[in-house]
XYZ file of C-alpha atoms in Angstrom:
411
model
C 0.000 0.000 0.000
C 1.326 3.426 -0.914
C 1.797 5.645 2.123
C 0.501 9.181 1.750
C 2.371 12.252 2.905
C 1.542 13.512 6.364
C -1.256 16.054 6.110
C -1.344 19.208 8.185
C -3.718 18.945 11.119
C -6.291 21.374 9.718
C -6.327 19.664 6.301
C -6.697 16.220 7.861
C -9.511 17.467 10.089
C -11.437 18.855 7.120
C -10.913 15.657 5.107
C -12.114 13.640 8.096
C -15.432 15.478 8.022
C -15.709 15.521 4.220
C -15.896 11.724 4.004
C -18.716 11.517 6.563
C -22.281 11.246 5.252
C -24.832 11.552 8.085
C -27.118 8.595 8.712
C -30.732 9.770 8.306
C -32.732 6.792 9.549
C -35.098 7.860 12.325
C -37.166 6.320 15.087
C -39.688 7.504 17.668
C -38.841 7.010 21.342
C -40.218 8.058 24.719
C -38.592 11.200 26.112
C -37.427 9.397 29.264
C -35.278 7.220 26.986
C -34.068 10.085 24.788
C -31.073 11.333 26.778
C -28.083 11.723 24.449
C -30.098 11.143 21.296
C -30.118 13.520 18.313
C -33.272 15.319 17.200
C -34.224 14.588 13.592
C -36.658 17.498 13.287
C -37.282 20.946 14.745
C -39.520 21.193 17.802
C -42.012 24.063 17.604
C -43.493 25.656 20.713
C -47.180 24.814 21.043
C -47.704 26.053 24.601
C -46.418 29.435 25.772
C -43.611 29.463 28.334
C -44.705 30.456 30.899
C -48.201 29.210 30.069
C -49.787 32.062 32.074
C -48.823 35.123 34.130
C -47.456 33.830 37.437
C -45.701 34.983 40.553
C -41.932 34.688 40.877
C -42.070 35.123 44.667
C -44.078 34.365 47.761
C -45.672 37.695 48.603
C -48.551 39.989 47.703
C -50.080 40.700 44.305
C -51.081 44.361 44.077
C -51.875 47.221 41.759
C -48.705 49.300 41.530
C -50.770 52.418 42.201
C -51.366 51.086 45.743
C -47.700 51.386 46.742
C -47.318 52.753 50.269
C -50.846 51.801 51.348
C -52.170 49.344 53.918
C -54.250 46.805 51.989
C -56.796 44.208 52.985
C -55.930 40.642 51.936
C -58.752 39.495 49.626
C -57.636 35.839 49.545
C -54.586 33.596 49.312
C -53.689 32.122 45.913
C -51.690 28.892 45.731
C -50.012 27.304 42.698
C -52.700 25.440 40.778
C -55.582 27.619 41.993
C -57.929 29.037 39.375
C -58.800 32.548 40.548
C -60.760 35.240 38.735
C -60.177 38.962 39.260
C -62.094 40.019 42.393
C -60.266 42.905 44.052
C -62.123 45.815 45.544
C -60.505 49.159 46.367
C -57.522 48.936 48.771
C -57.271 45.154 48.495
C -54.535 42.718 47.444
C -53.942 39.010 47.088
C -51.532 36.961 49.135
C -49.816 34.763 46.544
C -47.347 31.876 46.365
C -44.507 31.261 43.916
C -45.771 29.839 40.619
C -49.406 30.742 41.274
C -51.446 32.223 38.436
C -51.803 35.996 38.760
C -55.294 37.488 38.225
C -55.504 40.221 35.596
C -56.480 42.987 38.052
C -52.954 43.245 39.526
C -49.626 44.143 37.918
C -46.908 43.777 40.566
C -45.711 41.200 43.101
C -44.172 42.411 46.381
C -42.053 39.811 48.246
C -43.404 39.132 51.724
C -40.072 40.027 53.343
C -40.304 43.570 51.907
C -43.700 44.283 53.458
C -44.651 45.716 56.864
C -47.228 44.979 59.557
C -48.236 41.668 57.992
C -51.297 40.075 59.636
C -53.784 37.433 58.550
C -56.060 40.130 57.143
C -53.880 43.056 56.043
C -50.424 44.201 54.970
C -48.610 47.527 54.555
C -47.006 47.836 51.115
C -43.659 49.662 50.770
C -43.321 52.744 48.595
C -41.170 53.154 45.461
C -42.133 49.878 43.795
C -41.304 48.968 40.222
C -44.415 48.160 38.222
C -44.312 44.570 36.956
C -41.720 43.449 39.510
C -41.559 39.697 40.240
C -44.238 38.990 37.645
C -43.474 36.283 35.073
C -45.486 37.045 31.950
C -47.141 34.505 29.672
C -44.873 33.682 26.726
C -41.949 35.843 27.872
C -39.584 32.860 27.599
C -41.033 31.211 24.499
C -44.107 31.901 22.366
C -46.331 29.517 20.422
C -44.937 29.013 16.907
C -41.291 29.651 17.775
C -38.647 26.935 17.334
C -37.533 25.812 20.783
C -35.231 22.932 19.802
C -33.490 22.480 16.460
C -32.902 19.470 14.266
C -29.442 18.070 14.948
C -29.361 19.040 18.623
C -28.345 16.394 21.107
C -30.914 15.927 23.841
C -29.675 16.796 27.324
C -31.655 16.614 30.568
C -32.628 20.287 30.290
C -33.799 19.860 26.691
C -35.877 16.834 27.644
C -37.492 19.067 30.280
C -38.423 21.476 27.466
C -40.076 18.619 25.571
C -42.045 17.688 28.671
C -43.118 21.326 29.135
C -44.791 21.087 25.736
C -46.662 17.895 26.544
C -44.393 15.900 24.220
C -43.888 12.311 25.388
C -42.624 10.733 22.146
C -39.897 12.368 20.070
C -38.381 11.572 16.665
C -34.610 11.053 16.747
C -31.906 9.623 14.504
C -31.134 5.967 15.075
C -27.885 5.286 16.909
C -24.892 4.468 14.757
C -23.214 1.072 15.174
C -19.475 1.037 15.883
C -17.037 -1.879 15.813
C -13.739 -1.523 17.700
C -10.756 -3.736 16.779
C -7.165 -4.185 17.883
C -4.012 -5.346 16.138
C -0.819 -6.879 17.452
C 0.577 -10.382 17.891
C 1.874 -9.423 21.330
C -1.569 -8.597 22.693
C -3.382 -10.599 25.326
C -6.869 -9.812 26.486
C -7.210 -8.698 30.137
C -8.939 -11.993 30.979
C -6.020 -14.027 29.554
C -2.635 -14.823 31.057
C 0.178 -12.617 29.697
C 3.816 -13.723 29.658
C 6.733 -11.354 30.277
C 7.013 -10.520 26.567
C 3.293 -9.991 26.046
C 1.105 -7.008 26.946
C -2.518 -6.657 27.851
C -4.846 -5.097 25.322
C -5.898 -1.847 26.999
C -6.594 0.143 23.821
C -9.889 -1.533 23.035
C -11.290 -0.924 26.509
C -9.988 2.644 26.307
C -11.614 3.429 22.947
C -14.916 1.697 23.748
C -15.096 3.621 27.027
C -14.207 6.949 25.393
C -17.017 6.427 22.904
C -19.505 5.461 25.592
C -18.583 8.589 27.559
C -19.999 10.593 24.665
C -23.108 8.431 24.364
C -22.016 6.252 21.434
C -22.659 2.517 21.368
C -19.494 0.573 20.557
C -18.835 -3.156 20.314
C -15.432 -4.739 20.799
C -14.967 -7.296 18.005
C -11.548 -8.700 18.880
C -7.997 -8.683 17.517
C -7.504 -8.688 13.736
C -5.783 -11.926 12.599
C -2.109 -11.601 11.729
C -2.239 -12.743 8.116
C -3.791 -11.230 5.018
C -6.327 -13.921 4.152
C -7.720 -14.221 7.675
C -7.769 -10.473 8.263
C -9.515 -9.881 4.915
C -12.285 -12.325 5.832
C -12.452 -10.914 9.353
C -12.995 -7.357 8.079
C -15.482 -8.551 5.444
C -17.823 -9.573 8.252
C -17.789 -6.043 9.715
C -19.406 -4.244 6.781
C -22.778 -4.211 8.512
C -21.392 -1.689 11.014
C -21.632 2.031 10.337
C -18.109 2.564 11.677
C -15.011 0.401 12.156
C -12.288 1.754 14.453
C -8.916 0.030 14.808
C -5.838 0.720 16.920
C -2.286 -0.023 15.801
C -0.802 -1.666 12.739
C -0.682 1.272 10.322
C 2.632 3.064 10.938
C 5.443 3.048 8.396
C 7.276 0.239 10.178
C 4.326 -2.114 10.455
C 3.503 -4.982 8.149
C 0.776 -3.686 5.877
C -1.505 -6.728 5.965
C -4.198 -4.818 7.845
C -4.254 -1.894 5.421
C -4.194 -4.346 2.515
C -7.062 -6.282 4.083
C -9.152 -3.118 4.178
C -8.219 -2.293 0.583
C -9.232 -5.797 -0.479
C -12.632 -5.056 1.025
C -13.055 -1.882 -1.018
C -11.614 0.773 1.294
C -11.141 4.176 -0.356
C -8.450 5.949 1.665
C -8.978 9.626 2.461
C -5.549 10.092 4.029
C -2.823 8.114 5.744
C -0.772 10.167 8.174
C -1.313 13.427 10.067
C 1.368 15.936 10.993
C 0.575 15.854 14.710
C 2.428 14.799 17.855
C 1.518 12.272 19.097
C -0.654 10.378 16.646
C 0.889 10.720 13.185
C -0.004 7.135 12.242
C -3.691 7.592 11.493
C -5.743 6.539 8.481
C -9.342 7.238 7.479
C -11.526 6.208 4.583
C -14.808 4.670 3.487
C -15.352 0.951 2.818
C -18.577 0.663 0.848
C -20.866 2.536 3.284
C -18.757 1.890 6.381
C -16.588 4.653 7.825
C -13.114 3.331 8.689
C -10.862 5.039 11.241
C -7.454 3.530 11.995
C -5.865 5.005 15.116
C -2.276 4.741 16.388
C -1.357 1.847 18.644
C -0.003 3.900 21.536
C -2.707 4.624 24.139
C -2.083 8.370 24.493
C -1.961 8.877 20.722
C -5.101 6.793 20.212
C -6.906 8.678 22.962
C -5.927 12.153 21.755
C -6.880 11.386 18.157
C -10.222 10.111 19.412
C -10.847 13.476 21.060
C -9.567 15.559 18.152
C -10.804 13.587 15.122
C -13.125 10.706 16.001
C -15.642 12.583 18.128
C -16.385 15.220 15.451
C -16.653 12.530 12.753
C -19.077 10.402 14.757
C -21.130 13.408 15.793
C -21.587 14.377 12.155
C -22.379 10.774 11.218
C -25.199 10.560 13.762
C -26.783 13.786 12.529
C -25.523 16.330 15.051
C -24.927 19.918 13.968
C -22.568 20.823 16.843
C -19.484 18.921 15.670
C -16.648 21.408 16.209
C -14.564 21.631 19.373
C -15.124 24.575 21.659
C -12.399 25.823 23.986
C -12.033 27.718 27.223
C -9.310 30.242 27.993
C -6.924 29.758 30.875
C -3.611 31.055 32.129
C -0.725 28.636 31.686
C 0.783 27.887 35.099
C 4.210 26.446 34.226
C 6.340 27.104 31.128
C 6.918 24.067 28.906
C 8.438 23.280 25.511
C 6.423 22.237 22.451
C 7.211 20.614 19.124
C 7.904 22.996 16.249
C 6.772 22.352 12.689
C 3.649 20.392 13.542
C 0.649 20.515 15.823
C 1.224 19.001 19.248
C -1.583 17.822 21.517
C -0.447 18.431 25.092
C -2.122 16.813 28.091
C -2.949 18.781 31.219
C -5.656 19.795 33.641
C -7.511 22.913 34.730
C -7.002 24.057 38.312
C -8.568 27.327 39.528
C -8.629 28.787 36.036
C -5.048 27.778 35.235
C -3.741 25.147 32.806
C -1.284 22.779 34.458
C 0.641 20.701 31.931
C 1.007 16.995 32.731
C 4.557 15.977 33.748
C 6.040 19.135 32.153
C 5.047 17.651 28.763
C 7.702 14.978 29.212
C 5.976 11.646 28.710
C 5.860 8.948 26.052
C 2.853 8.292 23.832
C 2.811 4.694 25.053
C 2.144 5.687 28.655
C -1.232 4.999 30.231
C -1.336 6.543 33.703
C -0.872 10.132 32.477
C -4.273 9.926 30.785
C -5.935 9.285 34.131
C -4.283 12.339 35.689
C -5.279 14.667 32.826
C -8.582 16.312 31.950
C -7.774 18.678 29.094
C -5.801 19.195 25.889
C -3.743 22.155 24.722
C -3.228 22.052 20.948
C 0.002 23.844 20.064
C 0.224 25.179 16.498
C 3.889 24.245 16.063
C 4.863 27.860 15.406
C 6.409 28.481 18.830
C 9.045 26.504 20.755
C 7.338 26.905 24.126
C 4.237 27.950 26.008
C 5.155 30.654 28.500
C 4.231 30.988 32.148
C 1.038 33.073 32.571
C 0.401 32.959 28.808
C -3.303 32.937 27.943
C -4.058 29.658 26.195
C -6.987 27.860 24.564
C -7.916 24.608 26.247
C -10.111 21.732 25.044
C -11.629 19.995 28.047
C -12.225 16.250 27.881
C -15.888 16.903 28.686
C -16.031 20.159 26.737
C -18.833 21.462 24.550
C -19.077 21.276 20.773
C -20.221 24.077 18.453
C -22.020 24.218 15.117
C -19.395 26.646 13.782
C -15.678 26.021 13.563
C -13.361 28.024 15.814
C -9.565 28.118 15.914
C -8.442 25.800 18.721
C -4.688 26.108 18.103
C -2.279 28.080 20.287
């Protein structure tokens, strides 16, 4: 197989998204089962939010013109009560938070701001703002407005919005199916016995878990056989999956049986190699209708490329619109050196608004424990030899948000 030149990070990222065609098969599910699913159509408001004028405080509902007066309490209104306007002169309502406000009052005065409160009367303070503490019908959302957009991922708060509209069944895109594979004759599964010259396969558990953290369903399908004929047949049986993700076996020094096995199954390669540290040995392409992503074999490199490339690709595939990394700004705590001439993904964590680089950026891509002690990525552009102390930097958090518009994440 001919190896392609290493692509610049930005070019490889764009090519990664270009080869992804979103899956558009939909299904209807109950909202209590919809967490993490992607909306396949806009949701239009059919019930005003709030649904009626209501009180934002426990207190007294008055006419603003009665400020400074002692008023008789006409009645007490609780949330859920249906009360018609019935005030006479110099009267008010005692009202609870969330209760519907009759149309003969225009202001709510919190009980703690009032004077001489008895069961029958209350003295209202002067200098009130008309309309204070009154939540108006439709001020948050009006009937006919779009409240949730196609391509949004459903969070707990968005499911609450669906419930507020009386929606119990929602149309979403079907989940994509993902197969995760490993390569390497030296690998033993964690449930097997490993000799001194063998290592346990941690990459598969790592990648499957990273995908599940973002709500994707992934299936571990085993280690690819170490000869061309067996690996070709093995991969042939994976074409029913929407995505196949592998780790290892694609660097310049590796035997190319795995790449050849994919090619024998119709893989069209988008690129092979990215100018990034760590993680240069990466390949993507399409095999019939299956998206193929081959990650490096080293755990840190595989993990970082999952964050930087795989997540956006899978988000687009499952119909999401927010597929681009967002970043937060932080002050760099300790100066450290970075690779020049290519993008470098640097591990670290955020502590009190500062970025603290992991192990002074001195760790190998085959290490495992540094991943557990990190929670963020700094992507260096490769144009500077170091990141200075107190320098403002852009940070991608492991659990960070995604945007529907691309922003520059490089430092």
